[in-house]
């Protein structure tokens, strides 16, 4: 009897591990082919310090768009790097280690690829470029885009509620959960 329970526990644990592996292996926004070809062990600090030693390596980076500039045959984005989480979404700007330049062959609309949008890119290291930020000279790594994922803008709090023009302002669906003191603060009537 004890052996069957032990066997059942091991089987359940194995199935859970397999399920979690399958779930988390397919969560990245970058395709599997590009992820497998990406260089392992290349972090942004080493890329920023010595971009020429990593030329032609495929890297996956992310961050926040600072500038989008369209040229005749390409678009250049300056991106404030941020570390990526398990689905390759950029984390906080406060964790940034610097900037990099992304070159995309073709046109990217600056109204869509606008300042402060989150972006995750896979690309090949193409060297470095000197640029001036305020009064300082910087050398930024240059990446030639292979894949780009632009993250959706965060929704405003106002957008979370449906605004019914015939809504009863004295009916509060949140009352039992938030209590009487916060009753009108969370009321959809006040988000119009």
Coordinates of C-alpha atoms in Angstrom, one line a residue:
X1 CA 0.0 0.0 0.0
X2 CA 2.8 2.4 0.9
X3 CA 4.6 1.6 -2.4
X4 CA 1.5 2.6 -4.4
X5 CA 1.2 5.9 -2.6
X6 CA 4.9 6.6 -3.1
X7 CA 4.6 5.7 -6.8
X8 CA 1.6 8.0 -7.2
X9 CA 3.4 10.9 -5.5
X10 CA 6.4 10.5 -7.8
X11 CA 4.2 10.3 -10.9
X12 CA 2.3 13.4 -9.8
X13 CA 5.5 15.3 -9.1
X14 CA 7.0 14.3 -12.5
X15 CA 3.8 15.4 -14.4
X16 CA 3.8 18.7 -12.5
X17 CA 7.5 19.3 -13.5
X18 CA 6.8 18.4 -17.1
X19 CA 3.8 20.7 -17.2
X20 CA 5.7 23.6 -15.7
X21 CA 8.6 23.1 -18.1
X22 CA 6.2 23.2 -21.1
X23 CA 4.4 26.2 -19.7
X24 CA 7.5 28.3 -19.0
X25 CA 9.5 27.3 -22.1
X26 CA 6.9 28.8 -24.5
X27 CA 6.4 32.0 -22.6
X28 CA 9.0 34.1 -24.4
X29 CA 7.9 36.7 -27.0
X30 CA 11.0 35.8 -29.1
X31 CA 10.7 32.8 -31.3
X32 CA 12.3 29.5 -30.3
X33 CA 14.6 29.5 -33.3
X34 CA 16.1 32.9 -32.5
X35 CA 16.3 32.0 -28.7
X36 CA 18.3 28.8 -29.5
X37 CA 20.7 30.8 -31.7
X38 CA 21.2 33.5 -29.1
X39 CA 24.6 33.7 -27.4
X40 CA 24.5 32.5 -23.8
X41 CA 26.6 34.2 -21.2
X42 CA 26.6 37.6 -22.9
X43 CA 25.1 40.1 -20.5
X44 CA 24.6 43.8 -21.2
X45 CA 27.4 45.0 -19.0
X46 CA 30.0 43.0 -21.0
X47 CA 28.3 44.0 -24.3
X48 CA 28.5 47.6 -23.4
X49 CA 32.1 47.4 -22.2
X50 CA 33.4 45.5 -25.2
X51 CA 30.9 45.4 -28.1
X52 CA 33.5 44.5 -30.7
X53 CA 34.3 41.2 -29.1
X54 CA 30.6 40.1 -29.5
X55 CA 30.2 41.1 -33.2
X56 CA 27.8 38.8 -35.1
X57 CA 26.5 37.2 -31.9
X58 CA 22.8 37.1 -31.5
X59 CA 21.5 38.7 -28.3
X60 CA 18.1 39.3 -26.7
X61 CA 17.7 42.7 -25.1
X62 CA 14.9 44.9 -23.9
X63 CA 14.2 48.3 -22.5
X64 CA 12.4 51.5 -23.2
X65 CA 12.4 53.5 -26.4
X66 CA 14.1 56.9 -26.0
X67 CA 14.2 58.0 -29.6
X68 CA 13.0 56.8 -33.0
X69 CA 14.6 58.2 -36.1
X70 CA 13.8 57.2 -39.7
X71 CA 16.4 57.4 -42.4
X72 CA 16.1 56.6 -46.1
X73 CA 16.3 52.8 -45.8
X74 CA 16.3 52.1 -42.1
X75 CA 15.0 53.1 -38.6
X76 CA 17.3 53.8 -35.7
X77 CA 16.0 53.4 -32.2
X78 CA 17.9 54.5 -29.1
X79 CA 16.8 52.2 -26.3
X80 CA 17.4 52.5 -22.5
X81 CA 18.2 48.9 -21.6
X82 CA 16.4 47.2 -18.8
X83 CA 16.7 43.6 -17.6
X84 CA 14.1 41.1 -18.8
X85 CA 11.8 38.9 -16.8
X86 CA 10.9 35.3 -17.5
X87 CA 8.6 36.2 -20.5
X88 CA 11.3 38.7 -21.8
X89 CA 9.4 41.8 -20.8
X90 CA 11.6 44.7 -19.6
X91 CA 11.6 45.4 -15.9
X92 CA 11.9 48.8 -14.3
X93 CA 13.9 51.6 -15.9
X94 CA 15.7 52.0 -12.5
X95 CA 17.6 48.7 -13.2
X96 CA 19.0 50.0 -16.5
X97 CA 22.7 49.6 -17.2
X98 CA 22.8 52.0 -20.2
X99 CA 21.6 52.5 -23.7
X100 CA 22.0 50.8 -27.0
X101 CA 21.2 51.5 -30.6
X102 CA 18.8 49.3 -32.6
X103 CA 18.9 49.3 -36.4
X104 CA 15.8 48.0 -38.2
X105 CA 15.9 47.7 -42.0
X106 CA 12.8 49.5 -43.1
X107 CA 10.3 51.9 -41.7
X108 CA 8.9 51.9 -38.1
X109 CA 6.3 54.6 -37.5
X110 CA 7.5 56.9 -34.7
X111 CA 3.9 57.4 -33.6
X112 CA 3.8 53.7 -32.7
X113 CA 7.4 53.2 -31.7
X114 CA 7.2 56.3 -29.4
X115 CA 9.1 57.4 -26.4
X116 CA 8.8 55.3 -23.2
X117 CA 7.2 52.2 -25.0
X118 CA 8.6 48.9 -23.8
X119 CA 10.4 46.9 -26.4
X120 CA 12.1 43.5 -26.6
X121 CA 14.5 42.8 -29.4
X122 CA 16.6 40.0 -30.8
X123 CA 19.4 41.0 -33.0
X124 CA 23.0 40.6 -34.1
X125 CA 25.7 42.8 -32.5
X126 CA 27.1 45.1 -35.2
X127 CA 29.8 46.9 -33.2
X128 CA 29.5 50.3 -31.5
X129 CA 28.9 53.9 -32.2
X130 CA 30.1 57.0 -30.4
X131 CA 27.3 59.5 -29.5
X132 CA 26.9 62.5 -27.3
X133 CA 24.4 62.7 -24.5
X134 CA 24.2 66.2 -23.0
X135 CA 27.8 67.1 -22.3
X136 CA 29.1 63.5 -22.2
X137 CA 30.5 61.2 -24.9
X138 CA 29.3 57.7 -24.9
X139 CA 30.0 54.5 -26.9
X140 CA 26.8 52.6 -27.4
X141 CA 26.5 49.0 -28.7
X142 CA 24.7 48.7 -32.1
X143 CA 22.3 45.9 -32.7
X144 CA 20.8 44.9 -36.1
X145 CA 17.3 43.7 -35.5
X146 CA 16.2 40.2 -36.3
X147 CA 12.9 40.2 -34.2
X148 CA 11.1 43.1 -32.5
X149 CA 8.3 42.8 -30.0
X150 CA 6.6 46.1 -28.9
X151 CA 4.7 45.7 -25.7
X152 CA 1.2 47.1 -25.2
X153 CA 0.9 50.4 -23.4
X154 CA -0.3 49.9 -19.8
X155 CA -4.1 50.6 -19.5
X156 CA -5.1 53.7 -17.6
X157 CA -7.2 53.2 -14.5
X158 CA -10.1 54.9 -16.2
X159 CA -10.2 52.2 -18.9
X160 CA -10.8 49.5 -16.4
X161 CA -14.5 50.5 -16.0
X162 CA -17.4 50.4 -18.3
X163 CA -19.1 53.8 -18.3
X164 CA -22.8 53.2 -18.6
X165 CA -24.7 56.5 -19.1
X166 CA -27.7 55.1 -17.2
X167 CA -25.6 53.9 -14.3
X168 CA -27.2 54.5 -10.9
X169 CA -24.7 56.6 -9.0
X170 CA -26.0 55.3 -5.6
X171 CA -25.4 51.7 -6.5
X172 CA -21.9 50.6 -5.5
X173 CA -20.9 47.0 -6.5
X174 CA -17.6 47.5 -4.6
X175 CA -19.2 48.4 -1.3
X176 CA -19.0 44.9 0.4
X177 CA -15.3 44.6 -0.5
X178 CA -13.9 48.0 0.0
X179 CA -16.1 49.2 2.9
X180 CA -18.0 52.5 3.3
X181 CA -15.0 54.8 3.6
X182 CA -13.7 54.0 0.1
X183 CA -17.1 53.6 -1.4
X184 CA -17.2 56.7 -3.6
X185 CA -13.4 56.6 -4.4
X186 CA -13.7 53.4 -6.4
X187 CA -17.1 54.2 -7.9
X188 CA -17.2 54.1 -11.7
X189 CA -19.3 57.2 -11.7
X190 CA -16.3 59.2 -10.6
X191 CA -14.1 57.9 -13.5
X192 CA -16.0 59.6 -16.3

